[in-house]
GROMACS .gro file of C-alpha atoms in nm:
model
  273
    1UNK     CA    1  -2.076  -3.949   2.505
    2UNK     CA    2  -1.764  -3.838   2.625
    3UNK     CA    3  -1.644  -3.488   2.706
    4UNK     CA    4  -1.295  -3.485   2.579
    5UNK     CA    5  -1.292  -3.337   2.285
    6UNK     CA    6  -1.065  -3.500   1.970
    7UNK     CA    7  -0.776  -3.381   1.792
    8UNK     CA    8  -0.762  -3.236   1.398
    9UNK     CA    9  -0.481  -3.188   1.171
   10UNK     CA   10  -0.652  -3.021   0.912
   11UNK     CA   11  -0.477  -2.988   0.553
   12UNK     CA   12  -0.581  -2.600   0.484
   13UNK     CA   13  -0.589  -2.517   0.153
   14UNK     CA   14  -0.406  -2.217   0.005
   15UNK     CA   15  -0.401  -1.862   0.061
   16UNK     CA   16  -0.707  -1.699   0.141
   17UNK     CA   17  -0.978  -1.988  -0.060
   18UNK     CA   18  -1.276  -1.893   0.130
   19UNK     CA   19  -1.283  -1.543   0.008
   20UNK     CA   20  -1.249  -1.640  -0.382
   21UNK     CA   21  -1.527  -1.888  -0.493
   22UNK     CA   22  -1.566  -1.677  -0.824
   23UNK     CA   23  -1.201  -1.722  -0.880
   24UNK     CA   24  -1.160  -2.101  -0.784
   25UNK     CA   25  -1.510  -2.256  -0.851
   26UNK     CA   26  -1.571  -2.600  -0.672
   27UNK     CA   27  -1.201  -2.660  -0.616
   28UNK     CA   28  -1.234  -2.633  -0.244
   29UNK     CA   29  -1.620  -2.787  -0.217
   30UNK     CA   30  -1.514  -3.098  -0.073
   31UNK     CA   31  -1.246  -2.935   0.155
   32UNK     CA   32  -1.536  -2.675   0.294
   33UNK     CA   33  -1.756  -2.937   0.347
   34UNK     CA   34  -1.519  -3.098   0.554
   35UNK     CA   35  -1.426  -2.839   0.783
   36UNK     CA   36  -1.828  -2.713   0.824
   37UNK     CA   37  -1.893  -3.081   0.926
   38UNK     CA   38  -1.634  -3.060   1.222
   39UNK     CA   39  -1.859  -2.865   1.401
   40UNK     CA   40  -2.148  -3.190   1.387
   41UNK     CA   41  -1.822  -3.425   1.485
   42UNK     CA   42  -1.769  -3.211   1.763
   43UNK     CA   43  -2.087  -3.188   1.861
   44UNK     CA   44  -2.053  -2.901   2.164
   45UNK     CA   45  -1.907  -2.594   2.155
   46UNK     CA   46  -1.526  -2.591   2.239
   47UNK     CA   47  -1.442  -2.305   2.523
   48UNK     CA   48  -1.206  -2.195   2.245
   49UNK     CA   49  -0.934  -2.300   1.979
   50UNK     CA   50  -0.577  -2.391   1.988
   51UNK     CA   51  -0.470  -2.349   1.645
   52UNK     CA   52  -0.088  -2.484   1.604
   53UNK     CA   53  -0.020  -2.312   1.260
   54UNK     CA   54   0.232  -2.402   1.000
   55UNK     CA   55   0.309  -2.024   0.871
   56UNK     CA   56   0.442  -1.929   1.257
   57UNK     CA   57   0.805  -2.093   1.302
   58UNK     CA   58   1.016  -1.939   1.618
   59UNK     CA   59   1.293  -2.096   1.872
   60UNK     CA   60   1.095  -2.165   2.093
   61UNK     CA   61   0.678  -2.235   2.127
   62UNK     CA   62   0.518  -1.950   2.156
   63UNK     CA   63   0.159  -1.819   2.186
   64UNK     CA   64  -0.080  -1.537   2.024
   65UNK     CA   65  -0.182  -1.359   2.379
   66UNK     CA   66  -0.387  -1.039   2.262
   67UNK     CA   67  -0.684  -1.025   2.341
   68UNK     CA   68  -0.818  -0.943   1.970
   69UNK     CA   69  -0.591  -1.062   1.761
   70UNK     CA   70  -0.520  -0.888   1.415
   71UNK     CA   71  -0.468  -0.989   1.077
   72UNK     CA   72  -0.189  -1.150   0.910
   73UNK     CA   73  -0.191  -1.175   0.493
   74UNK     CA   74   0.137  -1.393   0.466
   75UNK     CA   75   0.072  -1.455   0.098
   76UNK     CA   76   0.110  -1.258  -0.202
   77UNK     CA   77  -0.033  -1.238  -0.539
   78UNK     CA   78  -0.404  -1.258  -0.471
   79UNK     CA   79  -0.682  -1.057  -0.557
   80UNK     CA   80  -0.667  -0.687  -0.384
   81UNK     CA   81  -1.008  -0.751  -0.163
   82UNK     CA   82  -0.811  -1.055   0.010
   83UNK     CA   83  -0.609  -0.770   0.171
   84UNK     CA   84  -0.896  -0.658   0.357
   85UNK     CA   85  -1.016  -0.963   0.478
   86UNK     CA   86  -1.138  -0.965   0.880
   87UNK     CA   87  -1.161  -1.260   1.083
   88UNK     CA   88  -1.261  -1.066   1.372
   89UNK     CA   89  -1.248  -1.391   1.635
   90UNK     CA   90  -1.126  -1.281   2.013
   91UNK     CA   91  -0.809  -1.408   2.150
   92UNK     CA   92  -0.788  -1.581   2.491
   93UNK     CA   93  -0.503  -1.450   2.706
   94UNK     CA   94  -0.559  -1.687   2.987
   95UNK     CA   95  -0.589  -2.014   2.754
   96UNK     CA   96  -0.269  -1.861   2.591
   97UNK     CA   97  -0.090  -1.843   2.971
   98UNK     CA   98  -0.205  -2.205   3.047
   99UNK     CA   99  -0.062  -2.356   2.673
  100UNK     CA  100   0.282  -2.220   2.791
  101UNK     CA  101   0.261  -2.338   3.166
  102UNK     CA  102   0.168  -2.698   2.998
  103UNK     CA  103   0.487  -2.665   2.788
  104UNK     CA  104   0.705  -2.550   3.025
  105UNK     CA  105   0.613  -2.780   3.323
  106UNK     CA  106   0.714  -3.040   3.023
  107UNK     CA  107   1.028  -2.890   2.959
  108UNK     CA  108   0.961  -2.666   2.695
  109UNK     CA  109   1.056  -2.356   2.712
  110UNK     CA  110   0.738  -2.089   2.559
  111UNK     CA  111   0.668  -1.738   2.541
  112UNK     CA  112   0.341  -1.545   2.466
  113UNK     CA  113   0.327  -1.318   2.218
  114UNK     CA  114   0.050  -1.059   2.211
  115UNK     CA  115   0.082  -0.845   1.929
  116UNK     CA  116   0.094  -1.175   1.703
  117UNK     CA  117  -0.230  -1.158   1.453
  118UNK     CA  118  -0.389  -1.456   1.284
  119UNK     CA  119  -0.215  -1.582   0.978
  120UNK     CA  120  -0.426  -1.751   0.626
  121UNK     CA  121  -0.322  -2.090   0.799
  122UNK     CA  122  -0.585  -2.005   1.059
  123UNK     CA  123  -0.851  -1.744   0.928
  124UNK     CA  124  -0.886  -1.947   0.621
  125UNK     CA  125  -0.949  -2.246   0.829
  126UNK     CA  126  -1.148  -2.159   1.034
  127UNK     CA  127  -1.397  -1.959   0.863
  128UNK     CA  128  -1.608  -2.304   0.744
  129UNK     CA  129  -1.590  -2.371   1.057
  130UNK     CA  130  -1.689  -2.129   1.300
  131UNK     CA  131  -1.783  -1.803   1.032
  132UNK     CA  132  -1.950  -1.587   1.295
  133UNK     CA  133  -1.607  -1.560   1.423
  134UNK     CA  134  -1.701  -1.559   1.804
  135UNK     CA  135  -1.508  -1.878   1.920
  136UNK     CA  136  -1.170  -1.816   2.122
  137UNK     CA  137  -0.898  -1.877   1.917
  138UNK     CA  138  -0.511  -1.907   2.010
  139UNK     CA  139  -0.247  -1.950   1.790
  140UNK     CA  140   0.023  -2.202   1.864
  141UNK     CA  141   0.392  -2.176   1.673
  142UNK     CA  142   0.606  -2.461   1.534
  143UNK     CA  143   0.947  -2.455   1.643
  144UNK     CA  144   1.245  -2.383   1.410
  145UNK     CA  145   1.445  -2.744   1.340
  146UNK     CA  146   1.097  -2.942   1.269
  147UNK     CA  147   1.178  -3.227   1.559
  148UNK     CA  148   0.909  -3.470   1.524
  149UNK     CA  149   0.995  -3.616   1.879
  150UNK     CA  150   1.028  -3.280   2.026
  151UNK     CA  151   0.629  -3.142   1.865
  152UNK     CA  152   0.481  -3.497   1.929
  153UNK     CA  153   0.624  -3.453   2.260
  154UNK     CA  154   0.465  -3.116   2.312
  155UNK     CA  155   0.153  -3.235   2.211
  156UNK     CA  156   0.129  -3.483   2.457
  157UNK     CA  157   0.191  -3.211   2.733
  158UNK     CA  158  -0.126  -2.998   2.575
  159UNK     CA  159  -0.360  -3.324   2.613
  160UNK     CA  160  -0.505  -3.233   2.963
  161UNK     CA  161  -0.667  -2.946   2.734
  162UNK     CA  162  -0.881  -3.179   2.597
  163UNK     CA  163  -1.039  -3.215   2.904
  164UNK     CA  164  -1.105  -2.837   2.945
  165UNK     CA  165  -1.337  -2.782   2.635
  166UNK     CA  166  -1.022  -2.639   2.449
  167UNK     CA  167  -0.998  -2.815   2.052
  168UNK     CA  168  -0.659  -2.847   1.940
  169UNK     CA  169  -0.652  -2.850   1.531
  170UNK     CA  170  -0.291  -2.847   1.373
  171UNK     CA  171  -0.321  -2.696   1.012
  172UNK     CA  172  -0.073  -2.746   0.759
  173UNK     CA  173  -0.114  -2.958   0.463
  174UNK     CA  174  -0.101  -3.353   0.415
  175UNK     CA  175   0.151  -3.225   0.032
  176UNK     CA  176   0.326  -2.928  -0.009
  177UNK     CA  177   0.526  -2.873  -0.255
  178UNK     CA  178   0.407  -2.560  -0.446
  179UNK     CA  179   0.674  -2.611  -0.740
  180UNK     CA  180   0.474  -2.956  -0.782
  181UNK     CA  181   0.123  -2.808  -0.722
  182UNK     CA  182  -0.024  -3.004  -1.045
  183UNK     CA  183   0.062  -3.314  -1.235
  184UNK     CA  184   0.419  -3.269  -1.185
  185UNK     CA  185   0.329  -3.341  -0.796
  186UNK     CA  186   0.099  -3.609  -0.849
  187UNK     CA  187   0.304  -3.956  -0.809
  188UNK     CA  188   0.450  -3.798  -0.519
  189UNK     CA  189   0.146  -3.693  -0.346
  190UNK     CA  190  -0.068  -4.016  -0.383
  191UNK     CA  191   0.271  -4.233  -0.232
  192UNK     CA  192   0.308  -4.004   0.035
  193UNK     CA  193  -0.062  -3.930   0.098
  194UNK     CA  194  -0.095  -4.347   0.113
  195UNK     CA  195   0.147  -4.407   0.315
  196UNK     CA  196   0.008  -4.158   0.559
  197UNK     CA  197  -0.316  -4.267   0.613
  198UNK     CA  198  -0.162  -4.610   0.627
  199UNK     CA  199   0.013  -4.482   0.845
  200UNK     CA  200  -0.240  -4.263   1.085
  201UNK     CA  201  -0.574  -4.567   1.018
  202UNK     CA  202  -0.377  -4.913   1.061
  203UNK     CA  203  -0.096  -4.908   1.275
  204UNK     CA  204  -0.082  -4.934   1.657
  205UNK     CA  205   0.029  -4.597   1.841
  206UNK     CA  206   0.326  -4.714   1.931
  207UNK     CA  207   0.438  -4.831   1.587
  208UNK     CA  208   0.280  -4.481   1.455
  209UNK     CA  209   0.454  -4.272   1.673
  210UNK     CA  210   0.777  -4.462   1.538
  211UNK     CA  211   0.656  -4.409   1.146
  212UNK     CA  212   0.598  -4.049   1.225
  213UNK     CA  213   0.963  -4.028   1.398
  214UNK     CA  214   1.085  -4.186   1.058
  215UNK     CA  215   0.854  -4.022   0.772
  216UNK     CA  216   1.164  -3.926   0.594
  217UNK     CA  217   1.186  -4.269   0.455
  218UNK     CA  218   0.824  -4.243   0.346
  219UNK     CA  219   0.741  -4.300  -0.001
  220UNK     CA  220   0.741  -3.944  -0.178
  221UNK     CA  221   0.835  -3.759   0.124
  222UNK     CA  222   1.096  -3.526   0.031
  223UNK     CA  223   0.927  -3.448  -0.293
  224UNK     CA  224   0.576  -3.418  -0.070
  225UNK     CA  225   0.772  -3.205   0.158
  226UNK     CA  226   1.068  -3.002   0.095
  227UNK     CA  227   1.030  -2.841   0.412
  228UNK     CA  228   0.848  -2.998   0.671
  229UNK     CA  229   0.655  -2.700   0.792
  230UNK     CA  230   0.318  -2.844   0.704
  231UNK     CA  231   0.346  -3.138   0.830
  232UNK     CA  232   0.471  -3.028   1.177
  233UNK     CA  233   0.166  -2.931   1.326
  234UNK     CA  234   0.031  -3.325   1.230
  235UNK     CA  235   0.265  -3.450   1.508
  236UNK     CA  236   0.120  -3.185   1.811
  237UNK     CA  237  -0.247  -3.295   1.699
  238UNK     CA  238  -0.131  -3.671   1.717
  239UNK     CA  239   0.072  -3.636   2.017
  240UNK     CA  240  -0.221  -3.488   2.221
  241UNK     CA  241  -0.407  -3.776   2.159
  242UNK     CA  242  -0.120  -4.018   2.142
  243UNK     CA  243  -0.294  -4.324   2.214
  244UNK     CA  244  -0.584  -4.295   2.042
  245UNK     CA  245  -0.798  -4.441   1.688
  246UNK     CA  246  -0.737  -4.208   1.400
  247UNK     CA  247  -1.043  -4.105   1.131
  248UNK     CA  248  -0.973  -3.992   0.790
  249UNK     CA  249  -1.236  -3.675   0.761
  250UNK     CA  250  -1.107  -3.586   0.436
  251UNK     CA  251  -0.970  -3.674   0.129
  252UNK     CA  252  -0.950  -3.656  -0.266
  253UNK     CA  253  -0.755  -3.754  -0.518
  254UNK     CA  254  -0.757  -3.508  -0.754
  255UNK     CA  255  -0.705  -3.191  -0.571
  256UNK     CA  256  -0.650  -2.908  -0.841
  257UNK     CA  257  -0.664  -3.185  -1.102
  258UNK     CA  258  -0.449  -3.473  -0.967
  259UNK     CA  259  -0.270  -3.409  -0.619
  260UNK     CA  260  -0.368  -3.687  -0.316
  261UNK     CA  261  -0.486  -3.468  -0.006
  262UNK     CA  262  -0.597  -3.527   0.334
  263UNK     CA  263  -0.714  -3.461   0.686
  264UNK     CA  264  -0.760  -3.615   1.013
  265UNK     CA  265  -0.918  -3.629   1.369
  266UNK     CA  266  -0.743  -3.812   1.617
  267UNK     CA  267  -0.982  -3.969   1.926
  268UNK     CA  268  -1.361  -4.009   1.960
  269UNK     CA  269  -1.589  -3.729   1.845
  270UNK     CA  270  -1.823  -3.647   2.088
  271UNK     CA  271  -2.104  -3.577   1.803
  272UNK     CA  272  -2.045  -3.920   1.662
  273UNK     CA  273  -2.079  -4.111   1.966
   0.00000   0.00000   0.00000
């Protein structure tokens, strides 16, 4: 068994999903299960959480520092009671002060943040996964531009984490394209979605680090990803553990009736070994 702990990019459903069963029904069952069974791949319990979310873009990397976080409902539309949803998980001002020294002694500038609260991308997340909400959680931001070399780059400077009981997941979402969140979306999410785990399971690091550089010329990717925002926080996860054997720990292919969907871990998991 080893101690490092592996890498996630976790696709993380939409809005607040947890918190409306009644209204969704078994949409997100297979999703859930997926993130409660992290905990068994981990197999210990982390120190805390790096959570590199896809709903936090600045200029430069920057991290949640408070030391109890608030709440952030960056979504609208949803059901009044998803307003007063508490994810009451403590922050970790020291992990957030080592994240930036990483970056920086790699050349990247960051800045800490503490009044930043924890958007859906994380609370939703997370709640499968840890719903007493007592594990240490720091947000990480994507930075404006979406540079694949530049966020696998940073990941590879937050590795050494791994080694400290800290568990990076990046959350975003393997399509997302919410004008083509149904059939119309379909075609483009199984090419895409294909060509990713292709992508992530077969090919050496070095020629996966290349397709990741290039995932423009993907099958589907424009029309999986207008913006790149969710799939930014894929390339920190996968830099961090660079070298390493991916695992596909989730995936359908008829999410909300016929999108392609998934989620990774990148290195060994401790729980598995």
């Amino acid at each position: 068994m080893t101690d490092r702990l592996p890498t996630y990019f976790v696709s993380h459903g939409g809005g607040p999903w947890p918190w409306m069963k009644n209204q969704y029904g078994p949409a997100y069952d297979r999703l859930e299960a997926s993130l409660v069974d992290m905990r068994r791949q981990v197999g210990v319990r982390p120190r805390a959480v790096l959570v590199v979310s896809s709903h936090w873009e600045t200029e430069r990397f920057t991290l949640s520092s408070g030391a109890a976080p608030g709440m952030i409902y960056d979504y609208g539309g949803f059901p009044p009671h998803t307003y007063q949803i508490r994810y009451p998980a403590p922050g970790a001002p020291q992990l957030a002060a080592r994240v930036a020294g990483l970056l920086e002694a790699a050349g990247h500038p960051a800045g800490l943040d503490p009044e930043r609260g924890f958007d859906h991308g994380t609370f939703s997340m997370l709640a499968p996964v840890y719903p007493q909400a007592d594990m240490p959680v720091v947000q990480l931001s994507i930075r404006h531009g979406y540079d694949p070399a530049l966020h696998l780059d940073a990941g590879r400077a937050l590795a050494p984490l791994r080694d400290e009981g800290v568990l990076i997941i990046g959350s975003g979402l393997s399509f997302h394209n919410l004008r083509l969140f149904g059939p119309g979306g379909a075609q483009a999410s199984h090419d895409f979605d294909g060509w990713l785990r292709h992508t992530l399971l077969a090919l050496p690091p070095d020629q996966r680090r290349d397709a990741m550089l290039h995932w423009r010329a993907a099958p589907g990717a424009r029309q999986a990803h207008p913006r790149e925002d969710h799939l930014v926080p894929l390339w920190v996860a996968l830099g961090a553990a660079a070298d390493e054997t991916a695992a596909c720990v989730y995936h359908e292919e008829e999410f909300f009736g016929s999108l392609a969907v998934s989620s990774f871990r990148f290195g060994a998991a401790p729980g598995e070994a």
